[in-house]
CSV table of N, CA and C in Angstrom, one decimal:
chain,number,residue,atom,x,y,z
A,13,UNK,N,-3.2,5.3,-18.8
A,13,UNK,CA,-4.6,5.1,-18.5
A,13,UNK,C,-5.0,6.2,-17.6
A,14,UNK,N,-6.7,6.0,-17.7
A,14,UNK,CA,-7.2,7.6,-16.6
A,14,UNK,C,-6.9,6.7,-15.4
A,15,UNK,N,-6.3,7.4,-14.3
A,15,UNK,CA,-6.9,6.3,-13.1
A,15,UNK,C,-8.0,6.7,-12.5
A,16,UNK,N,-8.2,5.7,-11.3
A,16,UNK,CA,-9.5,6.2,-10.7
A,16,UNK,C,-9.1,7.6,-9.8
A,17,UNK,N,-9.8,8.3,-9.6
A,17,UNK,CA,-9.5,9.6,-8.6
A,17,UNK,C,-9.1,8.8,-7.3
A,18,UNK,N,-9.7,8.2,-6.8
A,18,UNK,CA,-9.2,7.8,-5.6
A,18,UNK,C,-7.9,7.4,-5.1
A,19,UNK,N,-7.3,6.8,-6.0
A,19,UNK,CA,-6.2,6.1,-6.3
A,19,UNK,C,-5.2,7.3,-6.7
A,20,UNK,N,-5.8,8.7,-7.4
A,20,UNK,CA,-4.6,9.6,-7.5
A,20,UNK,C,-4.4,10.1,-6.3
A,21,UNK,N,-5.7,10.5,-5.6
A,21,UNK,CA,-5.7,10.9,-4.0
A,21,UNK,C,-4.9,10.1,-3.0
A,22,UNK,N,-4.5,8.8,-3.4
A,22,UNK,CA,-4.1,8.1,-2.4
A,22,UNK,C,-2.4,8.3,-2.7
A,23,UNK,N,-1.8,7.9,-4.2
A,23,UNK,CA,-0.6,8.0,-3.9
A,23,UNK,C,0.0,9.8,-3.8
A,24,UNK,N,-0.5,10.7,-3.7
A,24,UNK,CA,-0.7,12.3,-3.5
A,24,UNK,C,-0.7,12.7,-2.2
A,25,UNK,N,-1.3,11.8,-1.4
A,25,UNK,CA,-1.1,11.8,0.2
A,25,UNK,C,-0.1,11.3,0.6
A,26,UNK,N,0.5,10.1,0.0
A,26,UNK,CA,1.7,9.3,0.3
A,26,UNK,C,2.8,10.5,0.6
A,27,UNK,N,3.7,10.2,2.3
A,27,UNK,CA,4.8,11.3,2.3
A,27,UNK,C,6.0,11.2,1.4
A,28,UNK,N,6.8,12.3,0.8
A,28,UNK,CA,7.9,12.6,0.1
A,28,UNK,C,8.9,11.7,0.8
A,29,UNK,N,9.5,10.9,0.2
A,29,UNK,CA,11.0,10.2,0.0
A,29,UNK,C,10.5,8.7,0.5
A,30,UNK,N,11.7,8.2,1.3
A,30,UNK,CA,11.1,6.3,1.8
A,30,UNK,C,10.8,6.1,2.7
A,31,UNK,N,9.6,5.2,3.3
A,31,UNK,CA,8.8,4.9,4.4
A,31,UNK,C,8.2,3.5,3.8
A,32,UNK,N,7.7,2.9,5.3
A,32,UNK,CA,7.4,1.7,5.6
A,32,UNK,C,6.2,1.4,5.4
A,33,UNK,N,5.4,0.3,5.1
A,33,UNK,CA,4.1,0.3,5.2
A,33,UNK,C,4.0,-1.5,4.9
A,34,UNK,N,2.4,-1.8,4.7
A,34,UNK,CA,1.8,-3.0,4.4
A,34,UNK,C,0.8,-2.7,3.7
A,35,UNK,N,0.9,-3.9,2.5
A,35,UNK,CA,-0.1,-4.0,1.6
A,35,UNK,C,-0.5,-5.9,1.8
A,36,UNK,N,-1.7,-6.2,1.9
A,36,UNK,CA,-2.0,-7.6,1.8
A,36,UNK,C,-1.1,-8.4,2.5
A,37,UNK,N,-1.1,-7.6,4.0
A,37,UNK,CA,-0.2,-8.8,5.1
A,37,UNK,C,1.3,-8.8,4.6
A,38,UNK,N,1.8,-7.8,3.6
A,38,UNK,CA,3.4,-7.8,3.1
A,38,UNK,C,3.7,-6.5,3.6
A,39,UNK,N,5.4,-6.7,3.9
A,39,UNK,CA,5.7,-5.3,4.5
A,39,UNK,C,6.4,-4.8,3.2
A,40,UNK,N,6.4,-3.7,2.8
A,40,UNK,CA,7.2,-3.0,1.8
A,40,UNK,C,7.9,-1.9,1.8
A,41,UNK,N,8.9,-1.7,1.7
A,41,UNK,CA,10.0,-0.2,1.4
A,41,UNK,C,9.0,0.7,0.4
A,42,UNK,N,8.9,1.8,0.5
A,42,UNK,CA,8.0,2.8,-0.2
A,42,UNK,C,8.8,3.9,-0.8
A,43,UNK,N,9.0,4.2,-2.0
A,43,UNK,CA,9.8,5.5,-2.2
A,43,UNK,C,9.1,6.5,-3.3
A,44,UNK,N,8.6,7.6,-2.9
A,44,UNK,CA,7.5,8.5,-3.7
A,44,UNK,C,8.6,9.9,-3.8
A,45,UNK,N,8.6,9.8,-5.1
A,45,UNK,CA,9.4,11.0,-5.9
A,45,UNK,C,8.5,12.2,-6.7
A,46,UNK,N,8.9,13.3,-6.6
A,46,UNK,CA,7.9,14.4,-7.6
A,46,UNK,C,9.5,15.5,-8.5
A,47,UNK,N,8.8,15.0,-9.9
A,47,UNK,CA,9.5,15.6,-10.9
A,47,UNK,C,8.7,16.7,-11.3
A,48,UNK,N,9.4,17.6,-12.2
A,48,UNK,CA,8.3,18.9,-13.3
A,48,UNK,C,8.0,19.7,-12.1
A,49,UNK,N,8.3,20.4,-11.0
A,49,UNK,CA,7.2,20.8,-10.5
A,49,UNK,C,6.0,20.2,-10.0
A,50,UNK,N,6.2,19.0,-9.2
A,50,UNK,CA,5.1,18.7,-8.6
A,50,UNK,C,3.6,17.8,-9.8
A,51,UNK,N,4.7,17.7,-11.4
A,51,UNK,CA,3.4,17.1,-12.3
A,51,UNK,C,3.7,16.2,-12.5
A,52,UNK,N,4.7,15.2,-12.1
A,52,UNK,CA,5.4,14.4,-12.3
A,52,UNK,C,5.6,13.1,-11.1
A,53,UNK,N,5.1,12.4,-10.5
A,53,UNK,CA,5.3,11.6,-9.2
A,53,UNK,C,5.6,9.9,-9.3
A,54,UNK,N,6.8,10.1,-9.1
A,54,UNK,CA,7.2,8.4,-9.2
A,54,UNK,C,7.3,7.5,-7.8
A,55,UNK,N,6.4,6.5,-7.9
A,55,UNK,CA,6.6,5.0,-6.6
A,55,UNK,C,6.8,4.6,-7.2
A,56,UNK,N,7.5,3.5,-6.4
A,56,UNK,CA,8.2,2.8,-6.4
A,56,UNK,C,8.3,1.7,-4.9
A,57,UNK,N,7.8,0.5,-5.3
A,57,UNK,CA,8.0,-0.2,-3.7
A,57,UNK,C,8.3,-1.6,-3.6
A,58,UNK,N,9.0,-2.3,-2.9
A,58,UNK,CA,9.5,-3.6,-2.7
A,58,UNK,C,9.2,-4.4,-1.7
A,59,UNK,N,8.8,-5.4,-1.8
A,59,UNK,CA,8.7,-6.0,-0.8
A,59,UNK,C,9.9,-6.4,0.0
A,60,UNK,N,9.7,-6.3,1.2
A,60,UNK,CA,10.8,-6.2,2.6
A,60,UNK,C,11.0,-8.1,2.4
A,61,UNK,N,12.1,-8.6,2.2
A,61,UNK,CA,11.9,-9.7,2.6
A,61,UNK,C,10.9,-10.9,1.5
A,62,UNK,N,10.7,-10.5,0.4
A,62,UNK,CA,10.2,-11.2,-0.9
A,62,UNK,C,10.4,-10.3,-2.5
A,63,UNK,N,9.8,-11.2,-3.0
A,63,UNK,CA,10.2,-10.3,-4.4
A,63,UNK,C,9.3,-9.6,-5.1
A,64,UNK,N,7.9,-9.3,-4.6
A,64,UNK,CA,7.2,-8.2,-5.2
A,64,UNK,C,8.1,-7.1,-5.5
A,65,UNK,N,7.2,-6.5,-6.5
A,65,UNK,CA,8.4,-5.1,-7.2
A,65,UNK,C,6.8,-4.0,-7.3
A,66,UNK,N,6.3,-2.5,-7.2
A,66,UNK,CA,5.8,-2.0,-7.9
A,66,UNK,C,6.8,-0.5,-8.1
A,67,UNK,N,6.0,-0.9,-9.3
A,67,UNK,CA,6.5,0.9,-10.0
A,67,UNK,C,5.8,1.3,-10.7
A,68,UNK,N,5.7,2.9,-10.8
A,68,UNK,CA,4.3,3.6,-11.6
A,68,UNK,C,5.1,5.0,-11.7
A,69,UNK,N,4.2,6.0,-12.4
A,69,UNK,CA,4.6,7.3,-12.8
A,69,UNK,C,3.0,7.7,-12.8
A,70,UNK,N,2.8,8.6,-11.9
A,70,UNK,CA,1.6,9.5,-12.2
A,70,UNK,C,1.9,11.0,-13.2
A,71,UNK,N,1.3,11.2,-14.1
A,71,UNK,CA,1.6,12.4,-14.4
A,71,UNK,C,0.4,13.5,-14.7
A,72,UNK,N,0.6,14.9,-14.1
A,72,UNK,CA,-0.8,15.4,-13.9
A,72,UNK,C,-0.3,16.4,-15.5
A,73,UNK,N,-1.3,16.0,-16.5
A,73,UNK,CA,-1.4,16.3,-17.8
A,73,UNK,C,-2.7,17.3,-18.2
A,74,UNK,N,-2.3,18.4,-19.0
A,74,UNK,CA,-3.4,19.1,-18.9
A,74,UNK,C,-5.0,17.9,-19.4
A,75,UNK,N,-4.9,17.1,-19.5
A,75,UNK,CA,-6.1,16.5,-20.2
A,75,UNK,C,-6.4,15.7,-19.1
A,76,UNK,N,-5.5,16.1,-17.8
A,76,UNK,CA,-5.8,15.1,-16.4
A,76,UNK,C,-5.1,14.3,-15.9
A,77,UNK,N,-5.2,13.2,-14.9
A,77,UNK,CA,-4.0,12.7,-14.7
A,77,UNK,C,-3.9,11.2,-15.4
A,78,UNK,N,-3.0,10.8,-15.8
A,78,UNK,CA,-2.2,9.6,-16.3
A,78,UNK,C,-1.3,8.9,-15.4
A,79,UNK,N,-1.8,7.4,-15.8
A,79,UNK,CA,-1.2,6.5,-14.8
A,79,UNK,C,-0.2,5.4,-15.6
A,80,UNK,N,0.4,5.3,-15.6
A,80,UNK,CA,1.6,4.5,-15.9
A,80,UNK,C,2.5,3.7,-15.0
A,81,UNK,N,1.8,2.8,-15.2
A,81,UNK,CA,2.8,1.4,-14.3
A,81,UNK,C,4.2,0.7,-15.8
A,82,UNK,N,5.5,0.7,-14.7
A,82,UNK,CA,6.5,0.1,-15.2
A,82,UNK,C,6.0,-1.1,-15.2
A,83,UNK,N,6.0,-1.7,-16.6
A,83,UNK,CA,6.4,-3.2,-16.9
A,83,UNK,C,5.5,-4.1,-15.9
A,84,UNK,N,4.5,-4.1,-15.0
A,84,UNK,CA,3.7,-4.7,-14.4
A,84,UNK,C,1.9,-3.7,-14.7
A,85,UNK,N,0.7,-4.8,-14.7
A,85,UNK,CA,-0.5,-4.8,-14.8
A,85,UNK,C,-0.9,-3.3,-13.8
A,86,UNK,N,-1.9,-2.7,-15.1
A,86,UNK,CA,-2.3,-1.3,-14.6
A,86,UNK,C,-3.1,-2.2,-13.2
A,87,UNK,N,-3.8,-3.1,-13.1
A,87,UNK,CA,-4.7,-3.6,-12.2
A,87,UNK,C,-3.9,-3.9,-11.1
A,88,UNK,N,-2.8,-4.1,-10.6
A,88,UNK,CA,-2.3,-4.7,-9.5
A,88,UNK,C,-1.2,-3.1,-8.9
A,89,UNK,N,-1.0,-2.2,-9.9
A,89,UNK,CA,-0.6,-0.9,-9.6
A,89,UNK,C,-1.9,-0.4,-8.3
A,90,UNK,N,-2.9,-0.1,-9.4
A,90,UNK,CA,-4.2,0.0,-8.7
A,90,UNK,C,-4.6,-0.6,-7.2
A,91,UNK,N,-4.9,-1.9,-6.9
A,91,UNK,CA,-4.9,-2.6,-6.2
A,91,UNK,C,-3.8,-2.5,-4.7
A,92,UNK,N,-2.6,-2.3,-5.5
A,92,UNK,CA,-1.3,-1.9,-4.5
A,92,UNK,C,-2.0,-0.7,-3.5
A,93,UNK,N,-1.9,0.2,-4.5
A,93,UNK,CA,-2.7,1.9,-3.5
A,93,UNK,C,-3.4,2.1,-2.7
A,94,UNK,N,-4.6,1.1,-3.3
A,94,UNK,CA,-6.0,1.2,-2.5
A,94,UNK,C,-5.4,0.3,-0.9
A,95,UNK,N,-4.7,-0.7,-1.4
A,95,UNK,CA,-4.4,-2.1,0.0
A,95,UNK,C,-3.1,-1.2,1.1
A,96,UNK,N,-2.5,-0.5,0.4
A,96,UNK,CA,-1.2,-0.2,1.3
A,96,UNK,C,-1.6,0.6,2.1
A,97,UNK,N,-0.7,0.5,3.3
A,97,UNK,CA,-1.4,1.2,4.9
A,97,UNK,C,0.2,1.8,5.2
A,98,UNK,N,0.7,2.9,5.6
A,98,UNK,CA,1.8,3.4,6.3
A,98,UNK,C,1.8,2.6,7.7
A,99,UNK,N,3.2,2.0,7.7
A,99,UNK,CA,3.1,2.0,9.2
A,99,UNK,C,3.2,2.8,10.1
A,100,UNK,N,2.7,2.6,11.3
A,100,UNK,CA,2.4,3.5,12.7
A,100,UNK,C,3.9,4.2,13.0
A,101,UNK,N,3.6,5.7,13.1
A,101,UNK,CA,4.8,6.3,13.5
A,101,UNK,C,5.6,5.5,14.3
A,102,UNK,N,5.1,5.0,15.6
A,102,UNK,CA,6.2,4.3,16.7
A,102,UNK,C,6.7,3.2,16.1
A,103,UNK,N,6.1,2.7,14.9
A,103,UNK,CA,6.9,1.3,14.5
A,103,UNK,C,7.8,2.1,13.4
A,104,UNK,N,7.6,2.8,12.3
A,104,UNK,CA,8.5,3.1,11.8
A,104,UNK,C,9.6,3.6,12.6
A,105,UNK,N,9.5,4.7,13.4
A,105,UNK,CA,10.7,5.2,14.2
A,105,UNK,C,11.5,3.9,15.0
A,106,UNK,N,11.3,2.9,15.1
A,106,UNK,CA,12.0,1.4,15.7
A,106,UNK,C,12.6,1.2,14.3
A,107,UNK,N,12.2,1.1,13.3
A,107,UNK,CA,12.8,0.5,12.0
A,107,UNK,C,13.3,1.1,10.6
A,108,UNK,N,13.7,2.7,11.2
A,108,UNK,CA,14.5,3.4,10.4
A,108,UNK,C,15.5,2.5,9.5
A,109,UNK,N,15.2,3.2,7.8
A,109,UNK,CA,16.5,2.2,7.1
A,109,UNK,C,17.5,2.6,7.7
């Protein structure tokens, strides 16, 4: 699917490898991968402590970018990006994996 721009801009900002954050009052493990040179970007994120799962593949295609959620609703991929917040440097540096 096209996604929305906003939503490519948001997981694009997300930093390289795994960090902490919250989405909808849940804390989650975050892990943002780039394959191809940079055209290629896989998350991946778990809920800390429950069983939410997301996973997606962005891929920047000459025809634009494509969104691909594993096995879970393009709408709750979406929803994920817009809601999730990095936690605050001083909290992540307390809660190194």
């Amino acid at each position: 699917m096209i996604p929305p721009a906003d939503v490519v801009a948001r997981i694009k900002d997300l930093p390289l490898g795994s960090f902490r954050g919250v989405a909808d009052g849940r804390s989650y493990l975050v892990t943002r991968s780039i394959f191809s040179d940079g055209r290629a970007i896989k998350l991946v994120g778990q809920e800390l402590g429950g069983r939410d799962y997301i996973s997606l593949n962005l891929y920047d295609l000459s025809r634009g970018p494509q969104l691909y959620p594993c096995e879970i609703p393009s709408a709750k991929v979406i929803e994920f990006v817009r809601m999730f917040r990095l936690d605050p440097p001083e909290k992540a540096a307390q809660t190194r994996c």
